Amino acid sequence: MIVRPARILIVNRGEIAIRVARAVRELGHIAVGLWTDNEPGAAHLAYCDEWVHLEGHGHAETYLNISRLIELARRHDITAVHPGYGFLAENDGFAEALDREGLVFVGPNARAIRMMGDKAVSKRVARQAGVPTIPGSLGAVADLAEALAIAGEIAYPVLLKAVAGGGGRGMRICRDAREVEANFEAVQREARAAFGNGDLLVEKYIVNPRHVEVQILADKAGNVRHLFERECSIQRRHQKIIEEAPSPFIGDNEPLRLDICATAVKLARAVGYDSAGTVEFVMGEDRSYYFLEMNTRIQVEHPITEEITGIDLVACMIQAALGQPVDAPPQEAITHRGHAIECRICAEDPVTLAPTPGTVTGLATAFPQGTRFDHCLYEGLEVTPDFDPMVGKLVTRGMSRAVAVRKMHAALDGLAITGLVTNIPLHKQILADGAFIAGKYSTDFIEARRPQDGIQTQADLETIYRQLASIEAANMGL
Ligand code: ADP
Ligand code: ADP
Ligand code: MG
């Protein structure tokens, strides 16, 4: 067990680096941030106690450069390293390398990362642990012929999926044999280029699927807890943009909720999990659910779970890594209260969904009670194509789903970002959609309901001006 204060290096940037730095300092530790030539004035630095220069250009020389990060950690007398999400967060080699140097990785043990990092291996581990998995190939398929044979057995539609995939990439739905033939090589190529591994799985595409995931919190003393579920079915390009907790699809079906949460705990135990992590499932129309993958890191949408359980996941993750007891009660005392929603605020065209780099010229907020905004925005921030387009996460909480949705409408109205095209108008359209309001939506929501078609750019500009005027009025106390 390490006593405080520990010097914790945050090898990430953007909103998650800020979130981590705040937790580190709140716990009485020292937050050491990294700055790069690409982003010398990054927002997260203001939240750190110390700053270290990470030289180099591009991700490979900076945030993905294991040897340089370890050298910096040694030079600056670091105790523990927090990876955030993305970059090296799910790299077992990094966790192992830190271990060898006597440095603490703020995440799970390297073996658990390795077992869950490959979608073919994790599926096999899940099946062995008695967790339902999606029908399909047992491991990577050898070639197109095998893919076609398996697709024929499990029946169409099927999904071609990269075993090393992540961030929604390396995936293609195929409705018949012709589509498998047409897509197989392209997905292989894409996977090889993006993840350095062209191996593919073939699995049944669950029709009208809901994405339901369970938050795990484990520690080094062998306690494995769940913090209930989140639903993340509002996606574009297989990437989440709105998440909520609890899941409206599970609703008040308490036996189903407890069953899926217990299944996630079973898997976490089977892999010797010892940190915060998420077990993702896809749930079919009949509410049968199947294991998708386990994300062995803190997740983008962790705040909604924090809002309904009152547990600080990032703080607990740091405590767990340092071998300390975590600030969470035993399982039977963990409860959830009310409802929370998160909208991912991205520098993204609300209609085409394409990234929209730009420079922030102004930020004004006037939020209702029950709002949390985790972000890395400031006047002058340049959003470049070098990093993920997500610049903030707007979270609202209410005693019921209806209240949380109502508050989200008000929060979106109270968020004015100028100089940057964002997806805020898209969020407003989604929130106003009847299917969303009813909580009856699946992952094809954006494609099926096309909320972007309702966006009128000129009208939105006028909304922004009205918003700015009302924010100014609010700030003047009118
Ligand atoms: P979450 O469920 O936390 O949203 P995502 O899969 O969307 O998880 O990934 C979170 C972040 O990590 C995103 O910024 C995404 O771009 C990045 N990411 C995840 N996996 C990979 C990967 N294999 N390669 C590159 N980036 C990734
Ligand atoms: P990633 O590592 O990119 O997050 P996932 O395996 O978690 O990959 O899949 C991303 C999303 O794709 C899921 O949230 C889900 O909506 C969809 N998806 C994945 N596999 C299936 C499937 N077999 N059937 C239906 N939807 C799926
Ligand atoms: Mg996933």
XYZ file of C-alpha atoms in Angstrom, residues 6-412:
407
model
C 1.821 9.914 -4.619
C 3.136 11.649 -7.725
C 0.740 10.622 -10.492
C 1.590 11.206 -14.154
C -1.399 11.646 -16.474
C -0.470 10.405 -19.943
C -3.464 11.868 -21.730
C -5.040 15.179 -22.681
C -8.431 16.832 -23.136
C -11.379 16.449 -20.798
C -10.277 13.113 -19.343
C -6.885 14.516 -18.298
C -8.772 17.262 -16.437
C -11.128 14.748 -14.823
C -8.175 12.638 -13.654
C -6.138 15.642 -12.421
C -9.067 16.804 -10.298
C -9.440 13.387 -8.679
C -5.682 13.099 -8.083
C -5.543 16.459 -6.290
C -8.752 15.867 -4.354
C -7.167 12.693 -2.951
C -4.145 14.699 -1.813
C -1.793 13.365 -4.470
C 0.292 15.367 -6.933
C -0.990 15.635 -10.511
C 1.774 15.752 -13.109
C 0.554 16.702 -16.586
C 2.176 16.419 -19.995
C 2.386 19.170 -22.562
C 3.289 18.635 -26.201
C 4.489 21.033 -28.896
C 1.190 20.343 -30.609
C -0.823 21.719 -27.666
C 1.453 23.839 -25.486
C -1.487 25.640 -23.871
C -3.771 22.648 -23.349
C -6.579 23.148 -20.839
C -5.670 20.203 -18.607
C -2.365 21.779 -17.560
C -4.163 24.354 -15.434
C -5.559 21.505 -13.325
C -2.169 19.892 -12.665
C 0.405 20.678 -9.980
C 3.339 20.184 -12.349
C 3.926 20.050 -16.095
C 6.382 17.955 -18.026
C 7.299 18.463 -21.680
C 6.610 15.448 -23.909
C 8.707 16.091 -27.002
C 7.911 14.848 -30.474
C 5.281 15.052 -33.167
C 2.292 12.844 -33.819
C 0.852 10.229 -31.469
C 3.563 7.623 -32.092
C 6.281 9.943 -30.775
C 4.208 11.327 -27.900
C 1.162 9.779 -26.189
C 1.879 6.316 -27.614
C 5.621 6.392 -26.943
C 6.041 3.863 -24.119
C 9.820 4.184 -23.684
C 9.740 7.979 -23.590
C 6.831 8.062 -21.137
C 8.647 5.656 -18.836
C 11.832 7.686 -19.038
C 9.869 10.837 -18.107
C 8.198 9.002 -15.234
C 11.577 7.948 -13.859
C 13.109 11.362 -14.307
C 10.235 13.048 -12.467
C 10.049 10.613 -9.597
C 6.583 9.342 -10.510
C 4.756 6.710 -8.408
C 1.760 5.964 -10.621
C 0.625 6.590 -14.202
C -2.994 7.205 -15.254
C -3.664 6.516 -18.959
C -7.184 8.029 -19.272
C -9.012 6.417 -22.228
C -7.767 5.837 -25.779
C -3.985 5.974 -26.384
C -2.250 3.467 -24.037
C -5.226 2.827 -21.757
C -5.728 -0.739 -23.010
C -2.135 -1.584 -23.860
C -0.972 -4.561 -21.788
C 2.634 -3.955 -22.878
C 2.524 -0.514 -21.282
C 1.066 -1.859 -18.026
C 3.746 -4.552 -18.002
C 6.580 -2.137 -18.770
C 5.489 0.127 -15.900
C 5.332 -2.887 -13.618
C 8.895 -3.851 -14.509
C 10.035 -0.346 -13.572
C 8.258 -0.525 -10.231
C 5.692 2.046 -11.371
C 1.962 1.670 -10.716
C -0.409 1.517 -13.694
C -3.744 3.086 -12.758
C -5.828 0.377 -14.374
C -6.181 -3.381 -14.210
C -3.357 -5.927 -14.244
C -1.705 -6.598 -17.610
C -3.101 -10.135 -17.836
C -6.702 -8.923 -17.613
C -6.018 -6.274 -20.274
C -4.483 -8.908 -22.548
C -7.343 -11.368 -22.132
C -9.968 -8.731 -22.864
C -8.067 -6.825 -25.561
C -8.582 -9.263 -28.403
C -12.247 -9.728 -29.319
C -11.710 -13.382 -30.295
C -9.882 -14.256 -27.050
C -12.303 -12.325 -24.842
C -15.254 -14.078 -26.459
C -13.708 -17.452 -25.679
C -12.965 -16.425 -22.080
C -16.533 -15.144 -21.686
C -18.007 -18.377 -23.019
C -15.840 -20.407 -20.647
C -17.045 -18.238 -17.767
C -20.655 -19.030 -18.676
C -21.402 -15.602 -20.147
C -23.685 -15.626 -23.228
C -21.805 -14.706 -26.414
C -23.017 -13.772 -29.897
C -23.370 -16.763 -32.236
C -20.580 -16.827 -34.796
C -17.006 -17.923 -35.396
C -15.147 -19.283 -32.369
C -12.062 -17.255 -33.194
C -10.719 -15.371 -36.179
C -11.758 -16.919 -39.497
C -8.989 -18.223 -41.757
C -10.324 -16.818 -45.028
C -13.336 -15.694 -47.044
C -14.516 -19.280 -47.574
C -14.715 -19.900 -43.828
C -16.456 -16.563 -43.302
C -19.079 -17.515 -45.886
C -19.562 -20.968 -44.380
C -20.113 -19.560 -40.879
C -22.367 -16.774 -42.131
C -24.484 -19.411 -43.880
C -24.777 -21.421 -40.665
C -25.761 -18.566 -38.353
C -27.940 -16.881 -41.035
C -27.829 -13.286 -42.237
C -27.422 -10.461 -41.385
C -23.898 -10.957 -40.053
C -21.193 -8.629 -38.858
C -17.552 -8.762 -39.961
C -15.565 -7.478 -36.991
C -11.842 -6.877 -36.451
C -10.556 -8.818 -33.428
C -8.333 -5.853 -32.559
C -10.981 -3.220 -33.314
C -12.044 -0.302 -31.165
C -13.733 3.070 -31.350
C -16.396 1.594 -33.642
C -13.919 0.968 -36.446
C -13.265 -2.264 -38.325
C -16.889 -3.393 -38.505
C -19.257 -4.008 -41.425
C -22.797 -5.394 -41.548
C -23.414 -7.881 -44.378
C -26.962 -8.803 -45.374
C -26.125 -11.641 -47.737
C -23.246 -13.731 -49.117
C -22.613 -11.221 -51.864
C -21.974 -8.494 -49.267
C -19.560 -10.738 -47.351
C -17.659 -11.349 -50.585
C -17.638 -7.650 -51.390
C -16.542 -6.490 -47.914
C -14.243 -9.163 -46.536
C -10.964 -7.896 -47.934
C -11.810 -4.246 -47.347
C -12.513 -4.808 -43.632
C -9.329 -6.886 -43.356
C -7.354 -4.077 -44.946
C -8.981 -1.430 -42.761
C -8.242 -3.467 -39.623
C -4.643 -4.037 -40.645
C -4.149 -0.320 -41.299
C -5.889 0.879 -38.130
C -4.909 -1.788 -35.615
C -1.977 -3.636 -37.218
C -3.992 -6.865 -37.195
C -6.272 -7.968 -40.032
C -7.922 -10.899 -38.238
C -11.715 -10.921 -38.474
C -14.589 -12.490 -36.570
C -17.919 -13.322 -38.151
C -20.905 -12.960 -35.853
C -24.639 -12.714 -36.032
C -25.860 -9.166 -36.330
C -28.439 -8.725 -33.589
C -31.391 -6.913 -35.159
C -32.628 -3.689 -33.502
C -29.917 -4.024 -30.869
C -29.628 -2.097 -27.634
C -26.171 -1.405 -26.273
C -26.294 -2.072 -22.528
C -23.103 -2.052 -20.462
C -22.306 -2.704 -16.825
C -19.846 -0.666 -14.761
C -17.437 -2.778 -12.727
C -15.409 -1.515 -9.784
C -12.858 -3.977 -8.410
C -9.855 -3.592 -6.156
C -6.679 -5.477 -5.342
C -8.251 -7.100 -2.275
C -10.500 -9.203 -4.529
C -13.690 -7.185 -4.099
C -15.600 -7.020 -7.372
C -18.623 -4.744 -7.390
C -20.969 -3.594 -10.142
C -22.415 -0.098 -10.280
C -25.431 -1.010 -12.401
C -25.878 -0.430 -16.121
C -25.804 2.285 -18.751
C -27.583 2.289 -22.080
C -25.599 3.654 -25.019
C -27.779 2.849 -28.013
C -27.677 6.318 -29.576
C -24.649 5.881 -31.813
C -23.210 7.106 -35.061
C -20.656 4.955 -36.903
C -20.931 2.406 -34.030
C -19.746 5.173 -31.666
C -21.848 6.427 -28.793
C -23.104 10.024 -28.676
C -25.806 9.904 -25.985
C -25.772 7.593 -22.988
C -28.145 7.204 -20.074
C -28.370 5.386 -16.780
C -30.332 3.379 -15.843
C -31.214 1.732 -19.191
C -34.734 2.672 -20.354
C -34.913 -0.667 -22.175
C -34.392 -2.602 -18.925
C -36.693 -0.094 -17.230
C -38.167 -1.480 -14.016
C -37.355 -5.078 -14.923
C -35.289 -5.514 -11.764
C -34.601 -9.262 -12.235
C -33.124 -8.568 -15.691
C -31.030 -5.704 -14.283
C -29.617 -7.872 -11.504
C -29.030 -10.737 -13.915
C -26.979 -8.737 -16.437
C -25.023 -7.053 -13.622
C -24.266 -10.422 -11.984
C -23.139 -11.769 -15.375
C -20.702 -8.857 -15.740
C -19.329 -9.485 -12.244
C -18.887 -13.161 -13.118
C -16.738 -12.240 -16.120
C -14.726 -9.648 -14.151
C -13.974 -12.292 -11.511
C -13.022 -14.832 -14.181
C -10.301 -12.518 -15.519
C -9.025 -11.435 -12.102
C -10.158 -7.880 -12.667
C -8.852 -5.289 -10.182
C -9.850 -1.794 -11.356
C -12.719 0.171 -12.881
C -13.895 -1.371 -16.145
C -16.949 -1.950 -18.287
C -18.537 -5.097 -19.636
C -20.470 -4.282 -22.809
C -23.463 -6.297 -24.003
C -25.776 -6.135 -26.946
C -29.416 -6.822 -26.092
C -31.901 -8.111 -28.639
C -35.578 -7.214 -28.995
C -36.498 -10.167 -26.757
C -34.157 -8.814 -24.062
C -31.748 -11.716 -24.371
C -28.261 -10.294 -24.098
C -24.825 -11.243 -25.348
C -21.305 -10.242 -24.378
C -19.739 -7.715 -26.767
C -16.419 -6.776 -25.188
C -14.850 -5.588 -21.978
C -13.262 -2.139 -21.873
C -10.443 -2.389 -19.348
C -10.284 1.321 -18.543
C -12.295 4.283 -17.389
C -14.949 4.981 -19.974
C -16.042 8.237 -21.584
C -19.559 7.899 -20.157
C -18.546 7.077 -16.559
C -20.085 10.337 -15.181
C -23.686 9.151 -15.572
C -22.944 6.192 -13.298
C -21.293 8.535 -10.813
C -24.389 10.723 -10.897
C -26.856 7.929 -10.097
C -24.687 6.067 -7.548
C -22.803 8.940 -5.917
C -19.530 7.021 -6.265
C -16.431 8.755 -7.667
C -15.152 6.156 -10.133
C -11.899 7.906 -10.999
C -10.968 8.391 -7.341
C -11.776 4.728 -6.620
C -9.701 3.630 -9.597
C -6.689 5.496 -8.229
C -7.235 4.070 -4.744
C -7.516 0.546 -6.161
C -4.281 0.938 -8.134
C -2.432 2.157 -5.038
C -3.638 -0.908 -3.142
C -5.896 1.132 -0.891
C -9.499 0.441 0.090
C -11.821 2.239 -2.337
C -14.407 4.802 -1.268
C -17.345 2.604 -2.217
C -19.623 0.620 0.072
C -20.067 -3.149 -0.218
C -22.276 -4.329 -3.088
C -25.462 -4.651 -1.073
C -25.198 -1.018 0.011
C -24.685 0.385 -3.512
C -27.910 1.842 -4.840
C -28.942 3.961 -7.777
C -31.153 6.971 -7.574
C -32.868 8.948 -10.303
C -31.678 9.139 -13.875
C -28.687 10.670 -15.666
C -28.041 11.463 -19.332
C -24.849 12.400 -21.140
C -24.568 14.177 -24.483
C -21.120 14.033 -26.066
C -20.317 17.497 -27.377
C -18.180 17.047 -30.489
C -16.621 19.380 -33.046
C -18.682 17.690 -35.676
C -21.099 18.856 -38.337
C -24.582 18.082 -36.939
C -25.898 17.116 -40.379
C -23.020 15.319 -42.139
C -21.450 14.134 -38.844
C -18.013 14.976 -40.290
C -15.358 16.490 -37.981
C -15.239 20.291 -38.021
C -11.886 21.659 -36.868
C -11.862 25.284 -35.778
C -10.986 27.774 -33.070
C -13.227 28.475 -30.097
C -13.934 32.205 -29.873
C -16.283 32.114 -26.913
C -17.834 29.874 -24.286
C -20.799 30.832 -22.150
C -22.873 28.607 -19.914
C -26.089 29.014 -17.924
C -27.043 25.559 -16.698
C -30.054 24.305 -14.773
C -29.699 22.590 -11.387
C -28.428 19.043 -11.781
C -25.954 19.747 -14.603
C -22.330 18.702 -14.927
C -20.101 19.702 -17.844
C -16.766 17.866 -18.145
C -14.880 19.609 -20.938
C -11.581 21.011 -22.186
C -12.898 24.167 -23.867
C -11.510 27.664 -23.508
C -11.501 30.791 -25.627
C -8.745 30.309 -28.187
C -8.789 26.498 -28.153
C -7.851 25.180 -31.563
C -9.623 21.945 -32.363
C -7.452 20.085 -34.866
C -7.945 16.795 -36.683
C -5.042 15.384 -34.618
C -7.294 14.375 -31.735
C -10.741 12.975 -31.101
C -13.430 15.586 -31.966
C -15.102 15.221 -28.546
C -14.540 18.444 -26.571
C -16.955 17.972 -23.702
C -19.619 15.869 -22.033
C -22.813 17.495 -20.891
C -24.498 15.512 -18.118
C -27.843 16.123 -16.435
C -29.443 14.312 -13.538
C -33.042 14.246 -12.354
C -35.359 12.277 -10.089
C -36.800 10.575 -13.190
C -35.870 10.105 -16.847
C -38.378 12.783 -17.851
C -36.749 15.274 -15.488
C -33.236 14.436 -16.692
C -34.371 14.890 -20.323
C -36.056 18.188 -19.488
C -32.899 19.394 -17.807
C -30.821 18.309 -20.796
C -32.961 20.491 -23.072
C -32.295 23.430 -20.762
C -28.601 22.596 -20.433
C -28.133 22.413 -24.228
